[in-house]
XYZ file of C-alpha atoms in Angstrom:
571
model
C -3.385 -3.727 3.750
C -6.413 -3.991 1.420
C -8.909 -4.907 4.283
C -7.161 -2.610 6.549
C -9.823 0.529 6.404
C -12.692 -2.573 6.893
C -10.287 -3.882 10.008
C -10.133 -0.032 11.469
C -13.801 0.429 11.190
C -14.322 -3.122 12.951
C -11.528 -2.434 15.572
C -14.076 1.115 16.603
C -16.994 -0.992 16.329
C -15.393 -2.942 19.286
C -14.429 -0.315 20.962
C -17.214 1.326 21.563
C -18.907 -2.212 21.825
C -16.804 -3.240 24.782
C -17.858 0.651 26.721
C -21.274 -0.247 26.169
C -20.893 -3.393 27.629
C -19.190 -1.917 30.620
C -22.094 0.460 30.885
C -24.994 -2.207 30.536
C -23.408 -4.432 33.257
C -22.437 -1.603 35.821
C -26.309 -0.725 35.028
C -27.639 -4.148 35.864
C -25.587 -4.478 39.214
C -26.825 -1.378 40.729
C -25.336 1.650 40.290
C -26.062 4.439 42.641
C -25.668 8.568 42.105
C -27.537 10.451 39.594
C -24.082 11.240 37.905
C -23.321 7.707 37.231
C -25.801 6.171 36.171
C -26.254 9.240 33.867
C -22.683 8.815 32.515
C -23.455 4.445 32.316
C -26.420 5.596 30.058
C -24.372 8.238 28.270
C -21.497 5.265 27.562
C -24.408 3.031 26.495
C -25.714 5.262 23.990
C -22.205 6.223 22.455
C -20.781 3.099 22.746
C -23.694 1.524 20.472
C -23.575 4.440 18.264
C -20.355 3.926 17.433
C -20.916 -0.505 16.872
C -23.271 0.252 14.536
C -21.936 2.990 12.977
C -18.944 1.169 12.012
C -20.502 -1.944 11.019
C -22.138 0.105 8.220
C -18.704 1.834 7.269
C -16.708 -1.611 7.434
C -19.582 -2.957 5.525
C -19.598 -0.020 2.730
C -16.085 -0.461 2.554
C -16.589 -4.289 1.982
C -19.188 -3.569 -0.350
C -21.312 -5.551 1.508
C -24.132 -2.874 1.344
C -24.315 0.162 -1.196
C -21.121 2.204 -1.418
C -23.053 4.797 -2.463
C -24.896 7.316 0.040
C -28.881 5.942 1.319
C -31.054 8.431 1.850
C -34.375 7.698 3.143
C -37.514 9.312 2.822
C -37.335 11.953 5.569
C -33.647 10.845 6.604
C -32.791 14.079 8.709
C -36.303 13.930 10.420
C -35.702 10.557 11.255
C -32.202 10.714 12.858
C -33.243 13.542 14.353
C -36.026 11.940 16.687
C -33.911 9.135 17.190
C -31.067 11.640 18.756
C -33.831 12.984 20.897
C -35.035 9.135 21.457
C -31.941 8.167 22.344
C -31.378 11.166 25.036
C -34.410 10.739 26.893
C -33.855 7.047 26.877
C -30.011 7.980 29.105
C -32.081 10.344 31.334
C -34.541 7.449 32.350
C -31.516 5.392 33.498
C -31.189 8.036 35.926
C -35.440 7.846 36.997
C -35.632 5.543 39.505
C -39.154 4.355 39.092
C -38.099 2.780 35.527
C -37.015 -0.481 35.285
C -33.246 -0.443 34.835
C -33.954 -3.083 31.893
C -36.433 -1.282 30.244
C -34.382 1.938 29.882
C -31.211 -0.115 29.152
C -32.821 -1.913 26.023
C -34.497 1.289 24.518
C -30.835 3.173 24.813
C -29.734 0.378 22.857
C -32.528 0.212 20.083
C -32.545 4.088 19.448
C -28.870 4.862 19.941
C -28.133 2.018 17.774
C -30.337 2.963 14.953
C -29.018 6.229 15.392
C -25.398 4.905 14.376
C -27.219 3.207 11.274
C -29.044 6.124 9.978
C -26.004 8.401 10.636
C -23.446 6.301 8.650
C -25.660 4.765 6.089
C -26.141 7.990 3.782
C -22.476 8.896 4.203
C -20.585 7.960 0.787
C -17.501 8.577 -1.389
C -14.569 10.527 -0.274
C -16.385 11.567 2.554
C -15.698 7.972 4.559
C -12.214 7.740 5.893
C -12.975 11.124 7.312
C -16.458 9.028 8.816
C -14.153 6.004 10.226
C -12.111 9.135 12.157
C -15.189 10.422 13.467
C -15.800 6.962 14.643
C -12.414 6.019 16.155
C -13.523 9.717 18.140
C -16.247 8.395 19.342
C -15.034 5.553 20.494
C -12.629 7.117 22.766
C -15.289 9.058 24.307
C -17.458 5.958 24.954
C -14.610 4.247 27.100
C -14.089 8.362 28.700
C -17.435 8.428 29.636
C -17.637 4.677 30.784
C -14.595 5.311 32.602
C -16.204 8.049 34.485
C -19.491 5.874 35.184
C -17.346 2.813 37.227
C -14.631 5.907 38.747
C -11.989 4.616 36.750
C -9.223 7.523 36.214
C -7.117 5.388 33.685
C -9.762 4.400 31.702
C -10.794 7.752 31.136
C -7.517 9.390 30.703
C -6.957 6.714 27.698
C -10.156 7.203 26.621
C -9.959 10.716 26.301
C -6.554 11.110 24.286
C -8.332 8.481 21.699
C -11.395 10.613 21.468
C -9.232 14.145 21.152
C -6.831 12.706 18.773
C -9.614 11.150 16.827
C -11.263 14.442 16.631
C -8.148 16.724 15.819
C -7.181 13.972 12.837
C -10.872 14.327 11.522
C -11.002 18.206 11.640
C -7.671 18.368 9.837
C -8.931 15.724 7.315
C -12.210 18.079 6.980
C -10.328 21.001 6.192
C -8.703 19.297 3.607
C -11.434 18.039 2.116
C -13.062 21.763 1.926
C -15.733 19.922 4.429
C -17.717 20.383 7.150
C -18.014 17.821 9.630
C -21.921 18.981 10.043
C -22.541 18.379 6.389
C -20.959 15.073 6.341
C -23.250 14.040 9.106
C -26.471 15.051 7.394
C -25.250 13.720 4.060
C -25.521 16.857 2.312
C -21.755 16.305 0.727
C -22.226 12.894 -0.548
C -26.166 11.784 -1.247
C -26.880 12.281 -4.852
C -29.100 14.920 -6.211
C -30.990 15.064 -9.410
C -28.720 16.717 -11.852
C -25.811 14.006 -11.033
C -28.533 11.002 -12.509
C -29.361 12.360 -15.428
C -25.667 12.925 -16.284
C -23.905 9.522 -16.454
C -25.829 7.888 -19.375
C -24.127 10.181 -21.312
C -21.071 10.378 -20.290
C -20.878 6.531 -20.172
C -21.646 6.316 -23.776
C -18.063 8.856 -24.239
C -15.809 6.551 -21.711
C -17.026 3.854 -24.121
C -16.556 5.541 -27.155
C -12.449 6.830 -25.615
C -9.610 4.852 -26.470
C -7.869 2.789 -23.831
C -4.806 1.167 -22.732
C -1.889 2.319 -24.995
C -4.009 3.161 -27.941
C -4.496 6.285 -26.066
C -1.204 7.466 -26.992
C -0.132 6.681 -30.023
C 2.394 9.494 -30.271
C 4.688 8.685 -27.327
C 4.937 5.817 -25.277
C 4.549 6.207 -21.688
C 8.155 4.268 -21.452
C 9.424 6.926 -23.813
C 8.312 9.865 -21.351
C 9.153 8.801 -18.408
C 13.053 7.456 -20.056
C 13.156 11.289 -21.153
C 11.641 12.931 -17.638
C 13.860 14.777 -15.133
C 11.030 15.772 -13.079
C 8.170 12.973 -12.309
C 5.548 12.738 -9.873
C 3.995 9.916 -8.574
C 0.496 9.816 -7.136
C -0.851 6.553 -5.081
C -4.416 5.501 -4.604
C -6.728 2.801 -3.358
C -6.164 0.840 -7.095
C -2.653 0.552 -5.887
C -3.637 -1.488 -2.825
C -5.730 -3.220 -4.506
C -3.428 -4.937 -7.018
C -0.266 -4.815 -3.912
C 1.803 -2.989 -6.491
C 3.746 -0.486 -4.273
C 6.393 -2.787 -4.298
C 6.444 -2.180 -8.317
C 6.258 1.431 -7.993
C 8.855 1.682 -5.921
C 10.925 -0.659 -8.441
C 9.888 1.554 -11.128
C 10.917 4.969 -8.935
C 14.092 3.362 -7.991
C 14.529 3.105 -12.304
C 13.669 6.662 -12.725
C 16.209 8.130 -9.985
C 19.068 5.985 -11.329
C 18.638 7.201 -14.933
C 19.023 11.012 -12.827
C 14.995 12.064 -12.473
C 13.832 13.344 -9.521
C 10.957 11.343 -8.052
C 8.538 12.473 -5.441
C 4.839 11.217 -4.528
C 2.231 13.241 -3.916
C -0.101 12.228 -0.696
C -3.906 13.447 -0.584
C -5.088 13.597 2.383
C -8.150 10.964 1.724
C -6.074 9.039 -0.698
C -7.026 5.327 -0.004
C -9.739 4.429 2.741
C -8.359 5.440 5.778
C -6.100 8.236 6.799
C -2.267 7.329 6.122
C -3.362 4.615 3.841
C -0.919 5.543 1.164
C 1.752 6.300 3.776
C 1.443 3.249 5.238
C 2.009 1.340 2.069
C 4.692 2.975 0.223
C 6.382 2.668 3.508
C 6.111 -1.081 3.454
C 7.716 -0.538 -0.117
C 10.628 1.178 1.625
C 9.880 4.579 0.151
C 11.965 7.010 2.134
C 9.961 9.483 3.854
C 11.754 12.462 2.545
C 9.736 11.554 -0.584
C 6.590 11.909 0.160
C 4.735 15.113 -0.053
C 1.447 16.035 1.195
C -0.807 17.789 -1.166
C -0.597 21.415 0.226
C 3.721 20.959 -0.616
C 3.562 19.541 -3.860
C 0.143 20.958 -5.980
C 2.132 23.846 -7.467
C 4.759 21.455 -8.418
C 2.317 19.986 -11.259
C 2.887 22.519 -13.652
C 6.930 22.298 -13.758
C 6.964 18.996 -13.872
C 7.564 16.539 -16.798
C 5.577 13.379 -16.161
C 2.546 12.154 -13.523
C 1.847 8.699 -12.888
C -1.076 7.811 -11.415
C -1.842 4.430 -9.698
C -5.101 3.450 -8.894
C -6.038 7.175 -8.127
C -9.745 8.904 -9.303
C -11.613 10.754 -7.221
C -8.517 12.616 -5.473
C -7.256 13.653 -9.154
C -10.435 14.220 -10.721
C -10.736 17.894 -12.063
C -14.129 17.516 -11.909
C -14.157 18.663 -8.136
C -13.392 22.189 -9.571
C -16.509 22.670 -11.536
C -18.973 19.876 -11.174
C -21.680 21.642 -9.077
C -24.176 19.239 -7.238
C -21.420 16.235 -7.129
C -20.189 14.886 -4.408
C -16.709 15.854 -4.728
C -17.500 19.377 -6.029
C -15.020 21.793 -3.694
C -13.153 18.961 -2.695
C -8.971 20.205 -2.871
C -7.735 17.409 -5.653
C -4.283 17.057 -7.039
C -3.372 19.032 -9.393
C -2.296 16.358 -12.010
C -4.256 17.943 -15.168
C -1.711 20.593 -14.683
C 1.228 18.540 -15.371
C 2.909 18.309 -19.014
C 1.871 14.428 -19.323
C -0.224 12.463 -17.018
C 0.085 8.445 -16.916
C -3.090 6.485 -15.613
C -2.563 3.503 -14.673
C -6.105 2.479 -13.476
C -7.697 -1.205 -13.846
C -10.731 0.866 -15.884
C -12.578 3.883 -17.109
C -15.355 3.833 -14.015
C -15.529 6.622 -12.067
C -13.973 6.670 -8.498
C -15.821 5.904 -5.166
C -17.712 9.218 -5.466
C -19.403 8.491 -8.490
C -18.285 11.243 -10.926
C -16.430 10.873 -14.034
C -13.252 11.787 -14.154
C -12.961 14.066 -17.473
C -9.007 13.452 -17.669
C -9.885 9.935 -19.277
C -11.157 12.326 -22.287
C -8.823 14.823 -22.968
C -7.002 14.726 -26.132
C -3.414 15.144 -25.378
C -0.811 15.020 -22.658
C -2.447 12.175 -20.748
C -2.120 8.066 -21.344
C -4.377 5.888 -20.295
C -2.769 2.013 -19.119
C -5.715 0.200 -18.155
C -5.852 -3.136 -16.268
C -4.083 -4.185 -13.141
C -2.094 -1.802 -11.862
C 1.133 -4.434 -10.755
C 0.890 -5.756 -14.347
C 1.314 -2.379 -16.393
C 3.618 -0.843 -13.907
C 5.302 -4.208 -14.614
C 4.993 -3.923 -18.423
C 6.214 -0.330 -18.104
C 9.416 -1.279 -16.219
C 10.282 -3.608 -18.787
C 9.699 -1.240 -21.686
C 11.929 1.124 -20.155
C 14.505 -1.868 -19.426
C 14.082 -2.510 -23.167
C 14.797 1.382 -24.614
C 17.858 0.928 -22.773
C 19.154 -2.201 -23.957
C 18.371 -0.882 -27.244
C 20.586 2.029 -26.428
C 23.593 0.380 -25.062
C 26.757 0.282 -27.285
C 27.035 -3.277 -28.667
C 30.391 -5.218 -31.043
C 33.247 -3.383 -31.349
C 31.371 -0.193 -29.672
C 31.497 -2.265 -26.624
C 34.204 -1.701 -24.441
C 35.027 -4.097 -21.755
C 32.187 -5.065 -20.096
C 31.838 -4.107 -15.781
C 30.770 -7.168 -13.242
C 27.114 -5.640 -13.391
C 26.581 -6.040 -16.816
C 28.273 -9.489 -17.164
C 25.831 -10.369 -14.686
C 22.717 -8.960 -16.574
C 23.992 -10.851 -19.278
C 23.740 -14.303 -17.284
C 21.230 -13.691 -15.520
C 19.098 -12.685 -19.073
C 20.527 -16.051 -20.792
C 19.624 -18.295 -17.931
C 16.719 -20.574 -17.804
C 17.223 -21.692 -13.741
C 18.445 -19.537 -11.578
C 18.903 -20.223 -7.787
C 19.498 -17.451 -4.887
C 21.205 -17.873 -1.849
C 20.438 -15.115 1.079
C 22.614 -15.000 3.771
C 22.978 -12.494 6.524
C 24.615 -9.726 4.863
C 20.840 -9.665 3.041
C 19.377 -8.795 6.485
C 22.377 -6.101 7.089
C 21.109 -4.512 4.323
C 17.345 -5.113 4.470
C 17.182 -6.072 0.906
C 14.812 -8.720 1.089
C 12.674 -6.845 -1.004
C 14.573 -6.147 -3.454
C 15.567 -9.570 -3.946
C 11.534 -10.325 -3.831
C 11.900 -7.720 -7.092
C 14.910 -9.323 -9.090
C 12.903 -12.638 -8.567
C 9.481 -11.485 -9.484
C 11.275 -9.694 -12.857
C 13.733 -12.756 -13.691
C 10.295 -15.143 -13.573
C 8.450 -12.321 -15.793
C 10.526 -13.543 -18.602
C 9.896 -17.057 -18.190
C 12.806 -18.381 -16.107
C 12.957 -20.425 -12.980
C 13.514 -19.626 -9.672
C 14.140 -20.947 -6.596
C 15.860 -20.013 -2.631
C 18.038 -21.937 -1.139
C 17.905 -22.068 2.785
C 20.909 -22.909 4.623
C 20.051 -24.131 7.980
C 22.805 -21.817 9.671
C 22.167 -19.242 7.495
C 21.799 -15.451 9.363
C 21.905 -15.421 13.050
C 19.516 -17.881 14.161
C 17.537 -20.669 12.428
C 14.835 -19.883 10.293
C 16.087 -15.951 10.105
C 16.286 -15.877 6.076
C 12.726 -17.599 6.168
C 11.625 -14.575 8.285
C 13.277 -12.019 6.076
C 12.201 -13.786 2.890
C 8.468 -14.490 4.253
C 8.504 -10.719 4.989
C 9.414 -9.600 1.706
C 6.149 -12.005 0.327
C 8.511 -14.691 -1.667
C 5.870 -17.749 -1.665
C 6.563 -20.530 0.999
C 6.922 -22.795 -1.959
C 9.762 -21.143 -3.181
C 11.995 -22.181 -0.378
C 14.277 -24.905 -0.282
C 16.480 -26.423 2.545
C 19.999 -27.395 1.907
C 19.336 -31.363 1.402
C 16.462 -31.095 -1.239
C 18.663 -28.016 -3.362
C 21.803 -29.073 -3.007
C 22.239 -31.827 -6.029
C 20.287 -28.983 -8.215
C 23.646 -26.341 -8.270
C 25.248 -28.677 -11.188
C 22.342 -28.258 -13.362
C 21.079 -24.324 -12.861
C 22.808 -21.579 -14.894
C 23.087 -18.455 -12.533
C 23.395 -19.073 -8.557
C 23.351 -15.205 -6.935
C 24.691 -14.860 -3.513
C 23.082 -12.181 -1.326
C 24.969 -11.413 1.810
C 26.597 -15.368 2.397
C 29.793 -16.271 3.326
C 30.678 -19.010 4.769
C 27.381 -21.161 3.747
C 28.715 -21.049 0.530
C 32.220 -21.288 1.095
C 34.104 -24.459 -0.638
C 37.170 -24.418 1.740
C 34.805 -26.396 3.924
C 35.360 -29.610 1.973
C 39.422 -29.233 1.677
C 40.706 -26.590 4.328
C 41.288 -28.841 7.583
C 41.717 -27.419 10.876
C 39.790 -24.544 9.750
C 36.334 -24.039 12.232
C 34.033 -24.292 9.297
C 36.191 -28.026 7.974
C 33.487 -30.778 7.634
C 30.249 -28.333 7.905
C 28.107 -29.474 4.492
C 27.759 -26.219 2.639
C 25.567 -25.647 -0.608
C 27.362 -26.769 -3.516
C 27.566 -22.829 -5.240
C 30.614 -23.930 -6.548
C 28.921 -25.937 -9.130
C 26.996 -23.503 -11.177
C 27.517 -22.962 -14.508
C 27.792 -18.850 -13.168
C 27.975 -17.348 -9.784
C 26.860 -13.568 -8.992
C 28.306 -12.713 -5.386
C 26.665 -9.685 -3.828
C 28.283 -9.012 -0.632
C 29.638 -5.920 1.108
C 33.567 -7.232 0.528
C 35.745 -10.078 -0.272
C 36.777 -10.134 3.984
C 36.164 -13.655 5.085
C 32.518 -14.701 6.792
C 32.355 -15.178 10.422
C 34.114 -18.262 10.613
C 37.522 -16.221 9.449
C 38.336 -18.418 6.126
C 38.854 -17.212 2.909
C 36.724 -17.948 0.483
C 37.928 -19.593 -3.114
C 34.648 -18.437 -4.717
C 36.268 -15.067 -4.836
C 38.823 -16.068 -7.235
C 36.969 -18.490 -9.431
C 36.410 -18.035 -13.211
C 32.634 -18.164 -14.163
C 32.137 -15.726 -10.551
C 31.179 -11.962 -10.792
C 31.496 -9.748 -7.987
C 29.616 -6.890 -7.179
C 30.683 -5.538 -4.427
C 29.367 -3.062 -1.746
C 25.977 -2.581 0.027
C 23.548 -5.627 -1.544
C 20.469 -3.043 -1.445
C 22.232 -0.702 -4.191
C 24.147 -3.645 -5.626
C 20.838 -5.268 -6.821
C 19.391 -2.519 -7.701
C 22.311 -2.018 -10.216
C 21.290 -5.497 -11.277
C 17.399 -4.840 -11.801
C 18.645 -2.183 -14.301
C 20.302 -4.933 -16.466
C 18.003 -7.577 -16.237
């Protein structure tokens, strides 16, 4: 997902390639009528605006070239005559005295600088609404190219891409407090005077500003959030970056169990594309019903008890509200600076893709600052709050008999090797990733682990490698029955997600039973067991299983997804 805006931009690019291309050839082999070969050079000229348009936005995005806006000397005067270049160049197609070359490789030199001068002095926030314009236009290249070789399908497609294109980037316009005329001719995003002599200054404070958890020497971030009812969480491009969604939704999953209410709050431009955020917390397994776009939630700053920010500037910055001249100035931001106490956890104090600093780095009180990358404090943070509440738990003769899910914490905290078996109940549940989570935290504090792969394990071979793969648990991690097996005597904690009758011992003793004389990984063995399946009815074979009664085993019982996510909270 972090080269996804780039692989959009591309993906246009060839879009409106492959019309031109269409165009040039139907051009070359003769085309008769005045209406197509007006339409072949029409398709020509879009099509190679939009190639070389998006070459320039995938390579901004890349940071290939400048991220920041490029204005030439005389920029507008300049796209402007290449505009009017490019349309007389699509009505000579149509002259029949020019050679059909001649007017072919003009269309392509003007309309294609065209697409470079267009897109190279668009910047900042301003160019996921720029890769929408794009994907527009490259709907209307195949519409038109469609129309030039009579092809009703072609246009049909290509005209729902070019409309939807167009609605999504006047709805992303109006968010932004833009218009789409203004973003063309740069006027939102090049830099003006004022904004360079500014940051000198303003460096020399971000310097001079305490970081990381200095900022907040009052009350630790872990300490607000353990007290908040009421948090908000707000995703940007830094969370990409660092592929810590799956964190934050560890870390909301934490909140909601200690009784907060979590929501996250969606800008429209969050990220570099539209629905970049969306698509990524929904990878995470976020529900839907949680996220809020920014219309539904901006009042909700003020009532509520804690922000955390991830990898979000520009779309939080204040600044937008008074900084005149900047590129962001009347762009609608979040209302985070609104909020009782606002968490930043950004990798540094550089202003966003826009270019303006973000004064909430400065102020005095209600905000921390947790710089670095964004997977590792979120990380850090989950374990601080994992640590207030060991502190708080009742311990001797306070202690009342403990429950299966914190006898497991406590074995799973001793152990030094742990090993866990998935089995088909994990893919029931779909909580691969959350067994990606209890691995990533148990090797946080130093301990070893490893998978163990039955070969019959799921539904059909290689479906835990699938699920596991999926979830982003390193190839390396992964071990078949034969090279694991001998390795069950020596580990401390084996946890069983969702298997039955993989694990089950009866298939060494119980004969005339259908799973007799099947080799089955040697569970048994470890020093403790942690069973997380739905019940104690026998697998799919129909044999009970004496793992169930065993001393050394703890059962939790029920649904794996919320039974591990019990066990995260103890770990």
């Amino acid at each position: 997902m972090i080269q996804m805006p780039q692989a959009v931009a591309l993906l246009n690019g060839f879009g409106g390639a492959a019309s031109a291309l269409v165009a040039a050839v139907s051009l070359m082999e003769g085309l008769t009528g005045i209406f197509s070969l007006v339409t072949a050079g029409l398709a020509l000229a879009v099509g190679m605006i939009t190639l070389t348009g998006s070459l320039i936005a995938a390579g901004k995005l890349q940071k290939l070239i400048s991220q920041r806006p490029v204005v030439w000397k005389g920029h507008s005067a300049i796209v402007g005559l290449s505009i009017v270049l490019t349309a007389v160049t699509v009505a000579l197609a149509a002259v029949p005295t020019v050679p059909v070359w001649l007017s072919l490789v003009l269309c392509l030199c003007f309309s294609g600088f065209f697409g470079v001068a267009f897109a190279i002095r668009v910047g900042g926030a301003d160019m996921p609404i720029t890769i929408s314009l794009l994907n527009s236009l490259s709907g209307v290249a195949g519409a038109i190219a469609g129309m030039a070789i009579g092809d009703p399908l072609l246009v049909a497609i290509g005209g729902v891409v070019g409309a939807s294109g167009l609605l999504l980037t006047q709805i992303m316009c109006r968010a932004m407090n833009r218009h789409l005329g203004d973003i063309l001719l740069g006027k939102t995003s090049a830099p003006t005077k004022r904004e360079k002599a500014e940051p000198a200054a303003v460096v020399k404070e971000a310097q001079a500003a305490p970081s990381g958890q200095a900022a907040c020497e009052k009350e630790s971030p872990a300490e607000i959030l353990r007290q908040a009812k009421n948090v908000i969480i707000v995703p940007g491009y830094g969370m990409a970056l660092a592929q810590a969604q799956q964190t934050v939704k560890q870390l909301a999953d934490r909140l909601e169990a200690r009784g907060a209410q979590v929501r996250f709050a969606i800008h429209p431009v969050a990220g570099r594309m539209p629905g970049h955020m969306n698509v990524l917390l929904c990878e995470a397994d976020v529900p839907y019903e949680q996220l809020y776009e920014m219309d539904a939630i901006n009042d909700g700053f003020k009532a509520c008890d804690a922000v955390l920010v991830i990898g979000a500037n520009d779309v939080v910055n204040p600044a937008a509200n008074t900084a005149e001249g900047t590129p962001i100035y009347g762009m609608p931001v979040l209302n985070v600076a609104d909020a009782k106490h606002v968490i930043i956890c950004n990798y540094d104090l550089k202003p966003g893709y826009a270019g303006v600093e973000n004064p909430l780095y400065h102020k005095k009180e209600g905000v921390s600052l947790l710089l670095g990358d964004a997977k590792d404090t979120l990380q850090a943070l989950c374990n601080e709050l994992n640590a207030n509440e060991a502190q708080t738990a009742p311990t001797g003769a306070e202690k009342i008999a403990e429950t299966p899910v914190e006898e497991a914490g406590e074995w799973l905290h001793d152990a030094k090797e742990v090993i866990i078996v998935p089995g088909y109940g994990m893919a029931l549940a779909q909580a691969q990733k959350l067994v990606k989570q209890l691995a990533d935290q148990l090797e946080q504090q130093g301990k070893e682990v490893k998978f163990a792969i039955h070969p019959v394990a799921g539904r059909m071979p290689g479906h835990m490698n699938v699920l596991l793969c999926e979830a982003d648990v390193p190839y390396e991690q992964l071990y078949e029955m034969d090279a694991i097996d001998d390795e069950f005597k020596e580990c401390d904690v084996a946890v069983v997600v969702g298997a039955n009758d993989v694990v089950n011992p009866a298939a060494n003793t119980a004969e005339g039973t259908p799973i007799y004389g099947m080799p089955v990984l040697s569970v048994d063995q470890a020093k403790h067991v942690i069973i997380c399946n739905y019940d104690l009815k026998p697998g799919y074979a129909g044999v009970e299983n004496p793992l169930y009664h065993k001393p050394g085993v703890s059962l939790l019982l029920g649904d794996a997804q919320v039974t591990l996510q019990s066990l995260l909270t103890r770990v």
